[in-house]
Amino acid sequence: MNTLIEGPGLFLWPLGFCSLLVVFLISERALALISNRVVPPAILQAVRKGEAHSIKVTHPSTAGRIIIFWQEGARGEVLKSFARSELIKLQRGFFLIDSIVAAAPLLGLLGTVTGLATLFPEHGLPDSQTLTRGVGLALSTTMIGLCIAIPALVGSNWLSRRIEVLSAQVDILVESLEKQS
């Protein structure tokens, strides 16, 4: 374990930052994308029953904001554009997760190249301590970079799927509102 922390050397800091940031972003988005917070079932059922005019929105949600906008008179493409803009807000932070998925293995690769470059001194063969430190840097940074990127990729894909499901629910909501116009 000590080698895992000492091995990456300077590259441990950006890799650690990427790790903490991706855990925070995925956790925050997972909480924000809970279905009841985005499209509460009670609101969706009331709209599907044709009771959209009588809905009193008590808590801010994507569906609630769309209904308020509809109650203010928005119809047609304006309502659909507003719904799309609300869905885009749900994707906040996704570009950072995608960047970390791409950057973490590249940081690991950079550590690998740096570690291997330290193996070859200007004169002669490296001593055993230099060889150990160089190989440790090379292997540790690659492993840590992949250990960050792989779960981040899985989390990003899961969040993208959540957005697709919520997008379908918002589409149903908007179409049901349009029928009541």
PDB file of C-alpha atoms in Angstrom:
ATOM      1  CA  MET A   1       0.000   0.000   0.000  1.00  0.00           C
ATOM      2  CA  ASN A   2       2.858   2.346   0.788  1.00  0.00           C
ATOM      3  CA  THR A   3       4.290   1.802  -2.704  1.00  0.00           C
ATOM      4  CA  LEU A   4       0.909   2.598  -4.230  1.00  0.00           C
ATOM      5  CA  ILE A   5       0.892   6.007  -2.555  1.00  0.00           C
ATOM      6  CA  GLU A   6       4.597   6.783  -2.964  1.00  0.00           C
ATOM      7  CA  GLY A   7       4.919   5.245  -6.423  1.00  0.00           C
ATOM      8  CA  PRO A   8       2.966   7.845  -8.430  1.00  0.00           C
ATOM      9  CA  GLY A   9       4.970  10.690  -6.919  1.00  0.00           C
ATOM     10  CA  LEU A  10       3.804  14.092  -8.100  1.00  0.00           C
ATOM     11  CA  PHE A  11       1.056  12.546 -10.247  1.00  0.00           C
ATOM     12  CA  LEU A  12      -0.813  11.449  -7.119  1.00  0.00           C
ATOM     13  CA  TRP A  13      -2.144  14.995  -6.592  1.00  0.00           C
ATOM     14  CA  PRO A  14      -3.947  15.492  -9.927  1.00  0.00           C
ATOM     15  CA  LEU A  15      -5.132  11.882  -9.886  1.00  0.00           C
ATOM     16  CA  GLY A  16      -6.432  12.300  -6.333  1.00  0.00           C
ATOM     17  CA  PHE A  17      -8.185  15.530  -7.311  1.00  0.00           C
ATOM     18  CA  CYS A  18      -9.819  13.775 -10.283  1.00  0.00           C
ATOM     19  CA  SER A  19     -10.924  10.950  -8.009  1.00  0.00           C
ATOM     20  CA  LEU A  20     -12.511  13.233  -5.419  1.00  0.00           C
ATOM     21  CA  LEU A  21     -14.156  15.418  -8.050  1.00  0.00           C
ATOM     22  CA  VAL A  22     -15.719  12.506  -9.929  1.00  0.00           C
ATOM     23  CA  VAL A  23     -17.056  10.954  -6.705  1.00  0.00           C
ATOM     24  CA  PHE A  24     -18.612  14.301  -5.759  1.00  0.00           C
ATOM     25  CA  LEU A  25     -20.094  14.913  -9.230  1.00  0.00           C
ATOM     26  CA  ILE A  26     -21.590  11.447  -9.619  1.00  0.00           C
ATOM     27  CA  SER A  27     -23.023  11.518  -6.083  1.00  0.00           C
ATOM     28  CA  GLU A  28     -24.503  14.999  -6.536  1.00  0.00           C
ATOM     29  CA  ARG A  29     -26.052  14.156  -9.914  1.00  0.00           C
ATOM     30  CA  ALA A  30     -27.387  10.820  -8.595  1.00  0.00           C
ATOM     31  CA  LEU A  31     -29.213  12.669  -5.821  1.00  0.00           C
ATOM     32  CA  ALA A  32     -30.424  15.399  -8.179  1.00  0.00           C
ATOM     33  CA  LEU A  33     -31.755  12.877 -10.703  1.00  0.00           C
ATOM     34  CA  ILE A  34     -34.001  10.981  -8.320  1.00  0.00           C
ATOM     35  CA  SER A  35     -37.205  10.523 -10.278  1.00  0.00           C
ATOM     36  CA  ASN A  36     -39.468  11.928  -7.540  1.00  0.00           C
ATOM     37  CA  ARG A  37     -37.462  15.158  -7.524  1.00  0.00           C
ATOM     38  CA  VAL A  38     -37.570  15.668 -11.289  1.00  0.00           C
ATOM     39  CA  VAL A  39     -41.009  14.377 -12.284  1.00  0.00           C
ATOM     40  CA  PRO A  40     -43.052  13.641  -9.156  1.00  0.00           C
ATOM     41  CA  PRO A  41     -45.533  10.822  -9.870  1.00  0.00           C
ATOM     42  CA  ALA A  42     -48.441  12.796  -8.389  1.00  0.00           C
ATOM     43  CA  ILE A  43     -47.876  15.641 -10.864  1.00  0.00           C
ATOM     44  CA  LEU A  44     -47.540  13.296 -13.835  1.00  0.00           C
ATOM     45  CA  GLN A  45     -50.714  11.401 -12.868  1.00  0.00           C
ATOM     46  CA  ALA A  46     -52.694  14.628 -12.399  1.00  0.00           C
ATOM     47  CA  VAL A  47     -51.611  15.908 -15.812  1.00  0.00           C
ATOM     48  CA  ARG A  48     -52.449  12.612 -17.488  1.00  0.00           C
ATOM     49  CA  LYS A  49     -55.926  12.747 -15.899  1.00  0.00           C
ATOM     50  CA  GLY A  50     -56.469  16.201 -17.377  1.00  0.00           C
ATOM     51  CA  GLU A  51     -56.193  18.130 -14.114  1.00  0.00           C
ATOM     52  CA  ALA A  52     -53.214  20.328 -15.059  1.00  0.00           C
ATOM     53  CA  HIS A  53     -55.092  23.608 -14.579  1.00  0.00           C
ATOM     54  CA  SER A  54     -55.785  22.829 -10.922  1.00  0.00           C
ATOM     55  CA  ILE A  55     -52.253  21.723  -9.988  1.00  0.00           C
ATOM     56  CA  LYS A  56     -50.624  23.883  -7.334  1.00  0.00           C
ATOM     57  CA  VAL A  57     -46.864  23.385  -7.527  1.00  0.00           C
ATOM     58  CA  THR A  58     -45.565  23.266  -3.961  1.00  0.00           C
ATOM     59  CA  HIS A  59     -41.934  22.301  -4.498  1.00  0.00           C
ATOM     60  CA  PRO A  60     -39.562  23.194  -7.317  1.00  0.00           C
ATOM     61  CA  SER A  61     -39.020  20.321  -9.719  1.00  0.00           C
ATOM     62  CA  THR A  62     -38.471  20.104 -13.437  1.00  0.00           C
ATOM     63  CA  ALA A  63     -42.084  19.031 -13.930  1.00  0.00           C
ATOM     64  CA  GLY A  64     -43.304  21.772 -11.607  1.00  0.00           C
ATOM     65  CA  ARG A  65     -41.456  24.486 -13.528  1.00  0.00           C
ATOM     66  CA  ILE A  66     -42.828  23.146 -16.829  1.00  0.00           C
ATOM     67  CA  ILE A  67     -46.381  23.181 -15.464  1.00  0.00           C
ATOM     68  CA  ILE A  68     -46.001  26.720 -14.127  1.00  0.00           C
ATOM     69  CA  PHE A  69     -44.706  27.823 -17.535  1.00  0.00           C
ATOM     70  CA  TRP A  70     -47.678  26.083 -19.203  1.00  0.00           C
ATOM     71  CA  GLN A  71     -50.134  27.683 -16.748  1.00  0.00           C
ATOM     72  CA  GLU A  72     -48.662  31.073 -17.684  1.00  0.00           C
ATOM     73  CA  GLY A  73     -49.727  30.451 -21.282  1.00  0.00           C
ATOM     74  CA  ALA A  74     -46.781  28.761 -23.002  1.00  0.00           C
ATOM     75  CA  ARG A  75     -47.854  26.328 -25.704  1.00  0.00           C
ATOM     76  CA  GLY A  76     -46.432  24.425 -28.675  1.00  0.00           C
ATOM     77  CA  GLU A  77     -42.772  24.802 -29.565  1.00  0.00           C
ATOM     78  CA  VAL A  78     -42.190  27.355 -26.803  1.00  0.00           C
ATOM     79  CA  LEU A  79     -43.236  24.816 -24.171  1.00  0.00           C
ATOM     80  CA  LYS A  80     -41.169  22.064 -25.797  1.00  0.00           C
ATOM     81  CA  SER A  81     -38.109  24.332 -25.939  1.00  0.00           C
ATOM     82  CA  PHE A  82     -38.559  25.215 -22.280  1.00  0.00           C
ATOM     83  CA  ALA A  83     -38.785  21.508 -21.411  1.00  0.00           C
ATOM     84  CA  ARG A  84     -35.572  20.830 -23.384  1.00  0.00           C
ATOM     85  CA  SER A  85     -33.803  23.636 -21.519  1.00  0.00           C
ATOM     86  CA  GLU A  86     -34.929  22.100 -18.220  1.00  0.00           C
ATOM     87  CA  LEU A  87     -33.530  18.728 -19.307  1.00  0.00           C
ATOM     88  CA  ILE A  88     -30.215  20.340 -20.237  1.00  0.00           C
ATOM     89  CA  LYS A  89     -29.986  21.743 -16.703  1.00  0.00           C
ATOM     90  CA  LEU A  90     -30.157  18.171 -15.412  1.00  0.00           C
ATOM     91  CA  GLN A  91     -26.941  17.388 -17.288  1.00  0.00           C
ATOM     92  CA  ARG A  92     -24.918  19.893 -15.263  1.00  0.00           C
ATOM     93  CA  GLY A  93     -21.432  18.572 -14.555  1.00  0.00           C
ATOM     94  CA  PHE A  94     -21.541  15.774 -17.132  1.00  0.00           C
ATOM     95  CA  PHE A  95     -18.790  17.420 -19.192  1.00  0.00           C
ATOM     96  CA  LEU A  96     -16.497  17.315 -16.140  1.00  0.00           C
ATOM     97  CA  ILE A  97     -17.177  13.623 -15.591  1.00  0.00           C
ATOM     98  CA  ASP A  98     -16.470  12.922 -19.267  1.00  0.00           C
ATOM     99  CA  SER A  99     -13.264  14.966 -19.054  1.00  0.00           C
ATOM    100  CA  ILE A 100     -12.094  12.974 -16.037  1.00  0.00           C
ATOM    101  CA  VAL A 101     -12.893   9.708 -17.821  1.00  0.00           C
ATOM    102  CA  ALA A 102     -10.580  10.844 -20.621  1.00  0.00           C
ATOM    103  CA  ALA A 103      -7.917  12.605 -18.526  1.00  0.00           C
ATOM    104  CA  ALA A 104      -7.306  10.071 -15.733  1.00  0.00           C
ATOM    105  CA  PRO A 105      -5.836   7.348 -17.992  1.00  0.00           C
ATOM    106  CA  LEU A 106      -3.818  10.008 -19.828  1.00  0.00           C
ATOM    107  CA  LEU A 107      -2.382  11.231 -16.518  1.00  0.00           C
ATOM    108  CA  GLY A 108      -1.571   7.598 -15.769  1.00  0.00           C
ATOM    109  CA  LEU A 109       0.137   7.272 -19.132  1.00  0.00           C
ATOM    110  CA  LEU A 110       2.092  10.469 -18.514  1.00  0.00           C
ATOM    111  CA  GLY A 111       3.238   9.012 -15.196  1.00  0.00           C
ATOM    112  CA  THR A 112       4.261   5.833 -16.994  1.00  0.00           C
ATOM    113  CA  VAL A 113       6.337   7.736 -19.521  1.00  0.00           C
ATOM    114  CA  THR A 114       7.884   9.865 -16.772  1.00  0.00           C
ATOM    115  CA  GLY A 115       8.688   6.782 -14.702  1.00  0.00           C
ATOM    116  CA  LEU A 116      10.307   5.034 -17.631  1.00  0.00           C
ATOM    117  CA  ALA A 117      12.250   8.163 -18.567  1.00  0.00           C
ATOM    118  CA  THR A 118      13.857   8.218 -15.111  1.00  0.00           C
ATOM    119  CA  LEU A 119      15.177   4.697 -15.692  1.00  0.00           C
ATOM    120  CA  PHE A 120      17.754   5.833 -18.196  1.00  0.00           C
ATOM    121  CA  PRO A 121      20.425   8.093 -16.729  1.00  0.00           C
ATOM    122  CA  GLU A 122      22.915   9.929 -18.888  1.00  0.00           C
ATOM    123  CA  HIS A 123      25.715   7.443 -18.187  1.00  0.00           C
ATOM    124  CA  GLY A 124      25.386   3.685 -17.894  1.00  0.00           C
ATOM    125  CA  LEU A 125      22.677   1.516 -16.404  1.00  0.00           C
ATOM    126  CA  PRO A 126      20.372   2.647 -13.599  1.00  0.00           C
ATOM    127  CA  ASP A 127      21.025   1.495 -10.052  1.00  0.00           C
ATOM    128  CA  SER A 128      18.451  -0.702  -8.329  1.00  0.00           C
ATOM    129  CA  GLN A 129      16.878   2.159  -6.357  1.00  0.00           C
ATOM    130  CA  THR A 130      16.329   4.257  -9.500  1.00  0.00           C
ATOM    131  CA  LEU A 131      14.974   1.211 -11.327  1.00  0.00           C
ATOM    132  CA  THR A 132      12.503   0.455  -8.524  1.00  0.00           C
ATOM    133  CA  ARG A 133      11.341   4.065  -8.249  1.00  0.00           C
ATOM    134  CA  GLY A 134      10.882   4.391 -12.038  1.00  0.00           C
ATOM    135  CA  VAL A 135       8.937   1.148 -12.396  1.00  0.00           C
ATOM    136  CA  GLY A 136       6.844   2.023  -9.316  1.00  0.00           C
ATOM    137  CA  LEU A 137       5.925   5.396 -10.825  1.00  0.00           C
ATOM    138  CA  ALA A 138       5.133   3.808 -14.170  1.00  0.00           C
ATOM    139  CA  LEU A 139       2.893   1.048 -12.843  1.00  0.00           C
ATOM    140  CA  SER A 140       1.226   2.991 -10.022  1.00  0.00           C
ATOM    141  CA  THR A 141       0.103   5.953 -12.104  1.00  0.00           C
ATOM    142  CA  THR A 142      -1.289   3.734 -14.834  1.00  0.00           C
ATOM    143  CA  MET A 143      -3.201   1.636 -12.328  1.00  0.00           C
ATOM    144  CA  ILE A 144      -4.569   4.639 -10.413  1.00  0.00           C
ATOM    145  CA  GLY A 145      -5.578   6.404 -13.635  1.00  0.00           C
ATOM    146  CA  LEU A 146      -7.525   3.358 -14.785  1.00  0.00           C
ATOM    147  CA  CYS A 147      -9.044   2.843 -11.320  1.00  0.00           C
ATOM    148  CA  ILE A 148     -10.448   6.358 -11.558  1.00  0.00           C
ATOM    149  CA  ALA A 149     -11.559   6.256 -15.199  1.00  0.00           C
ATOM    150  CA  ILE A 150     -13.370   2.903 -15.220  1.00  0.00           C
ATOM    151  CA  PRO A 151     -15.804   3.598 -12.347  1.00  0.00           C
ATOM    152  CA  ALA A 152     -16.263   7.161 -13.648  1.00  0.00           C
ATOM    153  CA  LEU A 153     -17.239   5.751 -17.040  1.00  0.00           C
ATOM    154  CA  VAL A 154     -19.735   3.372 -15.444  1.00  0.00           C
ATOM    155  CA  GLY A 155     -21.178   6.231 -13.368  1.00  0.00           C
ATOM    156  CA  SER A 156     -21.397   8.502 -16.394  1.00  0.00           C
ATOM    157  CA  ASN A 157     -23.231   5.855 -18.402  1.00  0.00           C
ATOM    158  CA  TRP A 158     -25.648   5.218 -15.532  1.00  0.00           C
ATOM    159  CA  LEU A 159     -26.372   8.941 -15.187  1.00  0.00           C
ATOM    160  CA  SER A 160     -26.900   9.256 -18.947  1.00  0.00           C
ATOM    161  CA  ARG A 161     -29.435   6.446 -18.788  1.00  0.00           C
ATOM    162  CA  ARG A 162     -31.229   8.210 -15.908  1.00  0.00           C
ATOM    163  CA  ILE A 163     -31.439  11.338 -18.067  1.00  0.00           C
ATOM    164  CA  GLU A 164     -32.970   9.298 -20.921  1.00  0.00           C
ATOM    165  CA  VAL A 165     -35.636   7.865 -18.616  1.00  0.00           C
ATOM    166  CA  LEU A 166     -36.424  11.277 -17.135  1.00  0.00           C
ATOM    167  CA  SER A 167     -36.494  12.796 -20.613  1.00  0.00           C
ATOM    168  CA  ALA A 168     -39.151  10.285 -21.657  1.00  0.00           C
ATOM    169  CA  GLN A 169     -41.226  11.209 -18.601  1.00  0.00           C
ATOM    170  CA  VAL A 170     -40.893  14.920 -19.402  1.00  0.00           C
ATOM    171  CA  ASP A 171     -41.950  14.211 -23.013  1.00  0.00           C
ATOM    172  CA  ILE A 172     -45.069  12.440 -21.722  1.00  0.00           C
ATOM    173  CA  LEU A 173     -45.758  15.392 -19.435  1.00  0.00           C
ATOM    174  CA  VAL A 174     -45.406  17.954 -22.234  1.00  0.00           C
ATOM    175  CA  GLU A 175     -47.532  15.954 -24.664  1.00  0.00           C
ATOM    176  CA  SER A 176     -50.230  15.535 -22.006  1.00  0.00           C
ATOM    177  CA  LEU A 177     -50.172  19.281 -21.336  1.00  0.00           C
ATOM    178  CA  GLU A 178     -50.451  19.987 -25.055  1.00  0.00           C
ATOM    179  CA  LYS A 179     -53.598  17.853 -25.279  1.00  0.00           C
ATOM    180  CA  GLN A 180     -55.176  19.945 -22.515  1.00  0.00           C
ATOM    181  CA  SER A 181     -54.568  23.251 -24.284  1.00  0.00           C
TER     182      SER A 181
END
